[in-house]
Short mmCIF file of C-alpha atoms in Angstrom, two decimals:
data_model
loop_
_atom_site.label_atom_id
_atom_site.label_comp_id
_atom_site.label_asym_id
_atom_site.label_seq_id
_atom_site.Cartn_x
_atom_site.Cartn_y
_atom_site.Cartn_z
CA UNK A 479 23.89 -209.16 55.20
CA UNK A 480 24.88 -212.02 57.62
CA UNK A 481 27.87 -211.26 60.11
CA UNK A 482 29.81 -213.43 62.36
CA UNK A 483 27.76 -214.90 65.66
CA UNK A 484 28.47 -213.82 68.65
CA UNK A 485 30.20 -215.44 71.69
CA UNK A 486 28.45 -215.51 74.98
CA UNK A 487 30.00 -216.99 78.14
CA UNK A 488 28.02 -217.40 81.05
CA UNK A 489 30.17 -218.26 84.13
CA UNK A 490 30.47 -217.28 88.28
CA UNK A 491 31.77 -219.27 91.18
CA UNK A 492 31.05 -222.28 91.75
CA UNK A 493 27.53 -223.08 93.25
CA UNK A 494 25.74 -220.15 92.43
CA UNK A 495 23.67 -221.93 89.81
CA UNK A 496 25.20 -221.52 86.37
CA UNK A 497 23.78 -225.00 85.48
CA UNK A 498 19.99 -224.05 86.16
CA UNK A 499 20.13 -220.91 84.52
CA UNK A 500 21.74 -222.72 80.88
CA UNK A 501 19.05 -225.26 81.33
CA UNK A 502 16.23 -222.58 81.61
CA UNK A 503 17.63 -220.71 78.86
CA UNK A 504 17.64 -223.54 76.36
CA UNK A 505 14.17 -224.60 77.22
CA UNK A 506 13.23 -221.03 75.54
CA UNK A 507 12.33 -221.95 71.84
CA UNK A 508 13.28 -218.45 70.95
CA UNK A 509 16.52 -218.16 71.19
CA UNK A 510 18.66 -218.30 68.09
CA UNK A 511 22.39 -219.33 70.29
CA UNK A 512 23.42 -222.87 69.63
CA UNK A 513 24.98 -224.35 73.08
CA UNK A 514 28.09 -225.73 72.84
CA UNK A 515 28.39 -229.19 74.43
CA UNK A 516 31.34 -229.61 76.48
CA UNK A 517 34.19 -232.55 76.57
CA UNK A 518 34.89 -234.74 79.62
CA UNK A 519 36.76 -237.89 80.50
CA UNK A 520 34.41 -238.34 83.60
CA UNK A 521 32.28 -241.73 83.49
CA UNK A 522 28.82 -241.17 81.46
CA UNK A 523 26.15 -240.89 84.58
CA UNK A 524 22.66 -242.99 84.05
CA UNK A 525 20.73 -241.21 82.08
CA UNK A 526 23.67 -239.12 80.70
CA UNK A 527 23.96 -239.03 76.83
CA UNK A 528 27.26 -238.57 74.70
CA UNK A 529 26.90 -235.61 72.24
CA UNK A 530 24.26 -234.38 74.49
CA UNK A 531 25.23 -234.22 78.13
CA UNK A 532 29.00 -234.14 77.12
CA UNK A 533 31.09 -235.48 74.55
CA UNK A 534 32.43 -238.46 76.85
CA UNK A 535 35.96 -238.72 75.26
CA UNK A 536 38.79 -240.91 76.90
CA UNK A 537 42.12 -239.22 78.47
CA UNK A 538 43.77 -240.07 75.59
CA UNK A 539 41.66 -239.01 73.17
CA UNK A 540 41.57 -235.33 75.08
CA UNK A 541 45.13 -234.61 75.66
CA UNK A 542 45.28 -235.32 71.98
CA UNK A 543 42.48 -232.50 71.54
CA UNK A 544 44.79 -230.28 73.83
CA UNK A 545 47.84 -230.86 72.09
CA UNK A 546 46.77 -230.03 68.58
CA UNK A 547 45.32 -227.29 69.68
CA UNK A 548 41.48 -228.31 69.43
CA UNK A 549 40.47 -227.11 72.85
CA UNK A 550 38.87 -223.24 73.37
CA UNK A 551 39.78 -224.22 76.66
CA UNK A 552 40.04 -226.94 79.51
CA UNK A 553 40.55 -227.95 82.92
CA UNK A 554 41.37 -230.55 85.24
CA UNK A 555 38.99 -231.22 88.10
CA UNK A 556 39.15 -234.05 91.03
CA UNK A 557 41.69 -236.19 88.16
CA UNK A 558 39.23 -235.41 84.89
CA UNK A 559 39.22 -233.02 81.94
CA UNK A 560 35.72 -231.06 81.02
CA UNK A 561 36.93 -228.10 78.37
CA UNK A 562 35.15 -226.83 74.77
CA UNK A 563 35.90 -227.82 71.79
CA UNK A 564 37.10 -225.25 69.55
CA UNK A 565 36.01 -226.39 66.02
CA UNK A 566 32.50 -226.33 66.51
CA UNK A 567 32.63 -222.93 68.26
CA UNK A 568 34.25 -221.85 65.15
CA UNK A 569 32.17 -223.42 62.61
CA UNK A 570 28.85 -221.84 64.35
CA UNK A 571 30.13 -218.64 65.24
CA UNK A 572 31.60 -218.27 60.88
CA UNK A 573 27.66 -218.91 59.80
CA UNK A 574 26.37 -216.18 61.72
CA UNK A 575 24.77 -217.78 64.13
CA UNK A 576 25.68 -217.06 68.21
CA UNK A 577 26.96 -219.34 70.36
CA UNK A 578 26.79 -219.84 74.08
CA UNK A 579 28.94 -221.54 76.70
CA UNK A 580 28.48 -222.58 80.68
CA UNK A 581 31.77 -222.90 81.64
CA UNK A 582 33.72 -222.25 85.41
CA UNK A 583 35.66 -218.90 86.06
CA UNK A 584 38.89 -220.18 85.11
CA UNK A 585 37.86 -221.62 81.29
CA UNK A 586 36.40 -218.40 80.78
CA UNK A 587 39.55 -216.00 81.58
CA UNK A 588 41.43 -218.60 79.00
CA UNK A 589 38.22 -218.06 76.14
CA UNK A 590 38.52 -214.14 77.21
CA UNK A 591 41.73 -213.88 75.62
CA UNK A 592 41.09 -215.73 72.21
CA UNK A 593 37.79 -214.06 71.70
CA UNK A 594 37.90 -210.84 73.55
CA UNK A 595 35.00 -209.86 71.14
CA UNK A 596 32.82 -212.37 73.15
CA UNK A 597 29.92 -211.33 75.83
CA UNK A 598 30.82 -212.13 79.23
CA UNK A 599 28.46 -212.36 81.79
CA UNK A 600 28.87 -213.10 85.20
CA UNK A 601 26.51 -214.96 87.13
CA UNK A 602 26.10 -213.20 90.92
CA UNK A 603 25.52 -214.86 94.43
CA UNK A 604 22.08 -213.45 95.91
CA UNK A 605 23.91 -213.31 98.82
CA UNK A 606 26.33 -211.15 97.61
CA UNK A 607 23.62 -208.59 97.26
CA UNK A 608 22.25 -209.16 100.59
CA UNK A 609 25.45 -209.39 102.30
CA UNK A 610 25.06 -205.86 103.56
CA UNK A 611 21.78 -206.20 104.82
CA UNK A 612 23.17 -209.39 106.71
CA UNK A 613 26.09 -207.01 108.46
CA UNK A 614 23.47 -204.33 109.15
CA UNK A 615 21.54 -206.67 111.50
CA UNK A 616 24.97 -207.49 113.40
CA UNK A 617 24.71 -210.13 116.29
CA UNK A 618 22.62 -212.57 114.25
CA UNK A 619 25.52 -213.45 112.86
CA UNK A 620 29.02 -214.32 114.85
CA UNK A 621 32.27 -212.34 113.73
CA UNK A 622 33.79 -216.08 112.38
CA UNK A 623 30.77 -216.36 110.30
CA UNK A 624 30.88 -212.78 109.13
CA UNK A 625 34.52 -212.94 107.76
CA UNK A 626 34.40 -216.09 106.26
CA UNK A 627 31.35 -214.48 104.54
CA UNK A 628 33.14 -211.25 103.65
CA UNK A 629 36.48 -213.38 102.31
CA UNK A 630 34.40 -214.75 99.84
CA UNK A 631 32.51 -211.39 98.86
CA UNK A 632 36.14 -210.37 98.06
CA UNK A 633 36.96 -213.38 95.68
CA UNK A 634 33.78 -213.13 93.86
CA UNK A 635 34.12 -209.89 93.20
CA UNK A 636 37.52 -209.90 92.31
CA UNK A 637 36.21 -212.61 89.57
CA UNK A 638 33.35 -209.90 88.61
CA UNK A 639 36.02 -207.76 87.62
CA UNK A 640 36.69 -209.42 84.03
CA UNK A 641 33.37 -209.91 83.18
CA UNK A 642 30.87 -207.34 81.07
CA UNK A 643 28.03 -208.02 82.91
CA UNK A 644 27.16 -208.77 86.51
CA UNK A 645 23.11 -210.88 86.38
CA UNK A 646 22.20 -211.32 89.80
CA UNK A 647 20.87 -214.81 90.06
CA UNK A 648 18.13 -214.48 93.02
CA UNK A 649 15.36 -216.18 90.97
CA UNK A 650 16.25 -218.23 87.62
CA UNK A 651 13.57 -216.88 85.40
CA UNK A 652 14.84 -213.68 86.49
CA UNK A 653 18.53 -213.89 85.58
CA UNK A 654 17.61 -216.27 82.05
CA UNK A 655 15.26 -212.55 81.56
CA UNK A 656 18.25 -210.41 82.20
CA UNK A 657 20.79 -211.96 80.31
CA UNK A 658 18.23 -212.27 77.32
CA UNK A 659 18.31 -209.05 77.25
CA UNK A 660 21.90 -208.72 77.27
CA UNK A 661 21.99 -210.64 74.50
CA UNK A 662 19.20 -208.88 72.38
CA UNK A 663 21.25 -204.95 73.37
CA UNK A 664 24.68 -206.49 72.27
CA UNK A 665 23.64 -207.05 69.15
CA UNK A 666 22.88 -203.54 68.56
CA UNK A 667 26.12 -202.86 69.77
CA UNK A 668 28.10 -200.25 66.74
CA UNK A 669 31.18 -202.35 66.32
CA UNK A 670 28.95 -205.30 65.62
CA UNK A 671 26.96 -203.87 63.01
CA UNK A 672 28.98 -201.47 61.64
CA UNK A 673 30.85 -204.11 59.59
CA UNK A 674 27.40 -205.09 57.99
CA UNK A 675 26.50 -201.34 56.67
CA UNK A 676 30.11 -200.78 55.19
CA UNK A 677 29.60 -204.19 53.18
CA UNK A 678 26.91 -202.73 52.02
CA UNK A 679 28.30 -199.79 50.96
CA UNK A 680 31.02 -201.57 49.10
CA UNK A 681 29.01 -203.99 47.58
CA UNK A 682 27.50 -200.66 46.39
CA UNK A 683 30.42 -199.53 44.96
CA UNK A 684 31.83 -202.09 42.77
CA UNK B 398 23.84 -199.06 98.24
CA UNK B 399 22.82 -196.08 95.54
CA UNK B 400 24.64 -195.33 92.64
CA UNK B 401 25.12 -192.35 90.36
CA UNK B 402 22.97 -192.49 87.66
CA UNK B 403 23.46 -193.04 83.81
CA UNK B 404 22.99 -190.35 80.88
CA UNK B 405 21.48 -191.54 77.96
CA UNK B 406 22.17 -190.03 74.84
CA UNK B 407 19.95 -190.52 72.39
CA UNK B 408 21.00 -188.45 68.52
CA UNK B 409 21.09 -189.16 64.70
CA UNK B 410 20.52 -187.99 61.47
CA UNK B 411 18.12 -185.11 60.91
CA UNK B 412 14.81 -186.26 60.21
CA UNK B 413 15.25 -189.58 61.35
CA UNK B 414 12.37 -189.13 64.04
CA UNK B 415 14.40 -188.68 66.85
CA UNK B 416 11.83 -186.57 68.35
CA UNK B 417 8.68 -189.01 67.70
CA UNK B 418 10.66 -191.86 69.85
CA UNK B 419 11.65 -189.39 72.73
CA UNK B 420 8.02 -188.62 72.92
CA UNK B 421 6.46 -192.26 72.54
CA UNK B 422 9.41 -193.04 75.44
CA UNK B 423 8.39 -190.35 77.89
CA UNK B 424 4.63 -191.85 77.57
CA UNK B 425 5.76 -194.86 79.48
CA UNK B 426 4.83 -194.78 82.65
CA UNK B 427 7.50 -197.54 83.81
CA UNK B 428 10.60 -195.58 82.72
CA UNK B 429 12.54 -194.52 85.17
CA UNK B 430 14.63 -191.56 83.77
CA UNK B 431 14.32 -188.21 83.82
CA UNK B 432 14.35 -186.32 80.39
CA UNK B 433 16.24 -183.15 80.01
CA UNK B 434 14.31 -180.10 78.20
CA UNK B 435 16.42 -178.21 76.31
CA UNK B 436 17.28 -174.70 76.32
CA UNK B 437 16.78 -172.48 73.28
CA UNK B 438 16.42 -168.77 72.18
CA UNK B 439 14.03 -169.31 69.64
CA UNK B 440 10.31 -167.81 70.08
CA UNK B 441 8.07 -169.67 71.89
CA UNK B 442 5.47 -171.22 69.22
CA UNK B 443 1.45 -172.05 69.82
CA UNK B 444 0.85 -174.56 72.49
CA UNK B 445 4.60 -175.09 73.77
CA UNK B 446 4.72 -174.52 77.90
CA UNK B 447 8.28 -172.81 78.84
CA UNK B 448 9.78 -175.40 80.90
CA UNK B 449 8.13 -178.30 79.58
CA UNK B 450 8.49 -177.86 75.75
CA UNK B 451 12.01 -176.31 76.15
CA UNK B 452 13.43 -173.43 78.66
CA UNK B 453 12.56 -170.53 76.51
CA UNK B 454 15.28 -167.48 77.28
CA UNK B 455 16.89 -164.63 75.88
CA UNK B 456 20.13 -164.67 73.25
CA UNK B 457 21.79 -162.67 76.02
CA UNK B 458 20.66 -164.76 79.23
CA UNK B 459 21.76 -168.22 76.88
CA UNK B 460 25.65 -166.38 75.80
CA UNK B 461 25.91 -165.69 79.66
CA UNK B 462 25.20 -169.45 80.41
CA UNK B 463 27.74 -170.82 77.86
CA UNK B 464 30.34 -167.82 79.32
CA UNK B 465 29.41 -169.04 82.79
CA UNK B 466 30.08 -172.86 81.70
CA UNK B 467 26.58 -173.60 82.25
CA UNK B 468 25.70 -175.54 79.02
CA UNK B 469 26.59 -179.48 78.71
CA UNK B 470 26.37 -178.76 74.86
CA UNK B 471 24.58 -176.91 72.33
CA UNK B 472 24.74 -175.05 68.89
CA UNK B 473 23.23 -172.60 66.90
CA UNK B 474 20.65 -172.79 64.18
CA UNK B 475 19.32 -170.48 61.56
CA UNK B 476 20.47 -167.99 64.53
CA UNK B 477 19.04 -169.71 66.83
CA UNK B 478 20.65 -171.09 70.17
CA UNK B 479 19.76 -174.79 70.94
CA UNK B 480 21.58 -176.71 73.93
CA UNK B 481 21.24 -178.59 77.13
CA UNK B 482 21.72 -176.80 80.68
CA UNK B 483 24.23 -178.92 82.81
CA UNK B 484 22.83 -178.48 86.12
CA UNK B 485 19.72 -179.96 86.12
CA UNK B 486 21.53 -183.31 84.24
CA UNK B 487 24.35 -183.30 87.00
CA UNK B 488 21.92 -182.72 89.76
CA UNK B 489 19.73 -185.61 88.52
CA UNK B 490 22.73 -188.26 87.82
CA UNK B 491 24.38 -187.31 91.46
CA UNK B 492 20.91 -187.99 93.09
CA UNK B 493 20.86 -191.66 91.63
CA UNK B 494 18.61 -190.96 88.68
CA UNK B 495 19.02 -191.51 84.89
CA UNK B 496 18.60 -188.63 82.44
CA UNK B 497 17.62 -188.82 79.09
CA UNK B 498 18.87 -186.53 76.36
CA UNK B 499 17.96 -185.86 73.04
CA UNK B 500 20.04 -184.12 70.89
CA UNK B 501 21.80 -183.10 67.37
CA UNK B 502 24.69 -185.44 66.34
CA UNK B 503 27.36 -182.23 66.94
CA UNK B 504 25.58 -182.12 70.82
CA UNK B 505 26.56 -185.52 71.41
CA UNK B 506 29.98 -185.52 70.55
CA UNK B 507 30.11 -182.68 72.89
CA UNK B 508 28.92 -184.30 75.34
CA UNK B 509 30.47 -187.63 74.13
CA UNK B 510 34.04 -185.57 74.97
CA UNK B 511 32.76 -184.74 78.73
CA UNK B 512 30.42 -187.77 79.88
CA UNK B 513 32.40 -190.99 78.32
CA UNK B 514 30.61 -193.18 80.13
CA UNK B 515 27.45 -192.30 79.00
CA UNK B 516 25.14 -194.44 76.92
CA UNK B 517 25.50 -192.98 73.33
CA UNK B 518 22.60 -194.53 70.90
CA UNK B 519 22.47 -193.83 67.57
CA UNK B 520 18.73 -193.68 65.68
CA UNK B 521 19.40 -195.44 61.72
CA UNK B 522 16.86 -194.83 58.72
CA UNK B 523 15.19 -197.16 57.97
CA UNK B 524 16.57 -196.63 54.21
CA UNK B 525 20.21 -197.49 55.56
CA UNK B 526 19.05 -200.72 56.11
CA UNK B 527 16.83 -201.49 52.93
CA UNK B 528 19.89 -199.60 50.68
CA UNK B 529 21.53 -202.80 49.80
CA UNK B 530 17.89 -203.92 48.66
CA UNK B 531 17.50 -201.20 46.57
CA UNK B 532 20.77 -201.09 44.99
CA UNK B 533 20.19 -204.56 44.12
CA UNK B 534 16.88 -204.01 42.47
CA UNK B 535 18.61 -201.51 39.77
CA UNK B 536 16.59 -200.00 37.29
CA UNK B 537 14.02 -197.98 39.52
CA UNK B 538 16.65 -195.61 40.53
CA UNK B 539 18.52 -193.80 38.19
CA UNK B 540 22.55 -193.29 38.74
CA UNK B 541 21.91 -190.20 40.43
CA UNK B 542 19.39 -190.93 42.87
CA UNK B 543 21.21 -193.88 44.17
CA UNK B 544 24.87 -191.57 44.18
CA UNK B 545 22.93 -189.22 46.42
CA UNK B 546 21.30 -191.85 49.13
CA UNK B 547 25.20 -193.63 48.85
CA UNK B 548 26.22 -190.54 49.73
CA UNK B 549 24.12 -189.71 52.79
CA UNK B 550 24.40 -193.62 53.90
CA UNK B 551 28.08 -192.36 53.90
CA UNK B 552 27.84 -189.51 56.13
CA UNK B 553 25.46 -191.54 58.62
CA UNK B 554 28.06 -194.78 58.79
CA UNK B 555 30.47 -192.07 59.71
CA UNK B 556 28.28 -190.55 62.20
CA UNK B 557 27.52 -194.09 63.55
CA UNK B 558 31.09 -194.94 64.19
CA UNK B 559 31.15 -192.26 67.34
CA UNK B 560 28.25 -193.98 69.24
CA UNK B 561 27.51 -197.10 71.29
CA UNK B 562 24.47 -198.42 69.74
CA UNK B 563 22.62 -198.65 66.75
CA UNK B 564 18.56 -198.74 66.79
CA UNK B 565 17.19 -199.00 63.81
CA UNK B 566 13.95 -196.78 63.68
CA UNK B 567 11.76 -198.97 61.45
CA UNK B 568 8.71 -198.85 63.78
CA UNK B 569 8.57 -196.04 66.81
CA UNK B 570 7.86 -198.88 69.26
CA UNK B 571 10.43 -201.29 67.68
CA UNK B 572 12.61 -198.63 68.53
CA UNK B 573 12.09 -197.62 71.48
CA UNK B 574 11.73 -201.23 72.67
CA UNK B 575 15.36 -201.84 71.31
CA UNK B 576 16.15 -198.76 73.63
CA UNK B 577 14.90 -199.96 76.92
CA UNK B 578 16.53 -203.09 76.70
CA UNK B 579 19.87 -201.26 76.10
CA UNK B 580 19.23 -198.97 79.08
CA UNK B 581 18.27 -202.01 81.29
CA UNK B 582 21.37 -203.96 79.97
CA UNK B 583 23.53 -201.00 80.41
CA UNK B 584 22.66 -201.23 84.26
CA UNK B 585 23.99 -204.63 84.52
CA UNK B 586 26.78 -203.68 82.81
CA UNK B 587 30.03 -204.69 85.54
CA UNK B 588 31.66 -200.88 85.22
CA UNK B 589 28.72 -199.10 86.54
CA UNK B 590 27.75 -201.97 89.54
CA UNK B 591 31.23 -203.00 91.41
CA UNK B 592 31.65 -199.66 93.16
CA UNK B 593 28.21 -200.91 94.90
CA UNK B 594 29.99 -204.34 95.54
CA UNK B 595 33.52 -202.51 96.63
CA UNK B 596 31.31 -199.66 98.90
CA UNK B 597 29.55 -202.64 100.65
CA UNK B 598 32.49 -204.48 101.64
CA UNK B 599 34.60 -201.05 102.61
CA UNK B 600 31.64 -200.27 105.13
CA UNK B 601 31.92 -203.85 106.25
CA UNK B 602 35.78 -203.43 106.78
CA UNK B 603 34.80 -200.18 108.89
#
């Protein structure tokens, strides 16, 4: 009765913590996802560890990746490449077992559209939630302040928009408890399962 | 910053214990929903409380509701009229709180057809899940026991197909477990929480 895993893609602006939160999450020795490890042609950090950290891979050796095709998907930031690898996405997800990425807003629009079955969960700026409360109490803050605040509001939730889920990430235990659960209700989800019972009832009738 | 609140639609095969996990769900104290009794023309038995067990009325006061549009759904058994009054659910989801419903497979789709974005959760047998197991193990049934469960494993995938989510009721707290972390999960769910973002910047932009 095994099915394909599922994809789940954490992501939000930049900042908000999306780093922490994977890091808490894969300290939980319950949880049955297998990260996938991303590629980079940054310099290795001290301490850093290839196949761990990142797969450090050289320029060359990732435009390769890109060209044949080998990347889920990638970016360029500040003159280096970070993206995911495809095959071993693909390889994890065909045993059945989930997989889960911590990638930036952009990578995730491009995974959106190869696996639109995929969970995608949006990481949310406390302040975002708060930012009424802040405009409420007017005068603490100066108009400049306020609409520089309020710009951003916009872009964030104009990223929102595309995701499945909006976690709130005002304490990390918090959101890593939230998006568990996420990941636990999905997999009740009917179009998930509903491939498993009509297996069934073919195997039956052979 | 409140929001209008969700219906819950809980349904499934007939004697799958739908009624057993409503009741073991209304025990906890932390829920926050409200459940919807159900209307019915059917006498009052020993012990039930009109109002609490079900709003006990008259064939004639019920055929004026549906007439009136007053009924979400309902249907009629063994003469018998069954169905959900749509006030009290509309009232309750405008003021910001959940309602839970429990209800026959043909009441959902009813109410499927006027409340899309409702949470629609389907209760499995148990024996859905172990039929594979059993088919397998050949021998203990005979032909025409196991053409009769295939059968009704039929009719309940097709059921299936119309809802959200599947809970398998294995265990009545398994269950209902499963269905509190789909109603949390639901909540976080971007459709039903961007108004909130959009409201709070409009009455910024004020």
């Amino acid at each position: 009765m095994s099915n394909r895993g599922m994809l789940i893609v954490l992501s939000g602006p930049s900042g908000v913590g999306k780093g922490t939160v994977r890091q808490a999450m894969l300290k939980d020795k319950d949880q049955n996802f297998k990260y996938s490890i991303s590629m980079t042609t940054r310099n290795k950090r001290p301490g850093e560890v290839d196949g761990v950290d990142y797969f450090f891979r050289s320029k060359m050796e990732f435009e390769s990746e890109i060209e044949n095709g080998g990347m889920l998907e990638y970016a360029k930031y500040v003159d280096h490449y970070y993206g995911t690898p495809l095959r071993y996405v693909n390889e994890t997800l065909e045993s059945g077992t989930d997989v889960f990425l911590e990638i930036e807003v952009n990578g995730a629009m491009q995974v959106r559209k190869k696996c639109p079955d995929g969970v995608f969960i949006f990481l949310t700026p406390p302040d975002l939630v708060t930012l009424r409360d802040r405009i409420v109490k007017r005068g603490t803050d100066d108009a400049a302040t306020i609409e520089k605040r309020l710009e951003k509001a916009r872009s964030e939730i104009k990223m929102m928009q595309n995701y499945d889920y909006a976690v709130v990430n005002d304490k990390v235990e918090l959101a890593v408890h939230r998006i568990e659960k996420i990941i636990e209700s999905e997999h009740l989800r009917v179009p998930r399962v509903i491939d498993i019972y009509k297996k069934m009832i073919g195997v039956v009738n052979r």
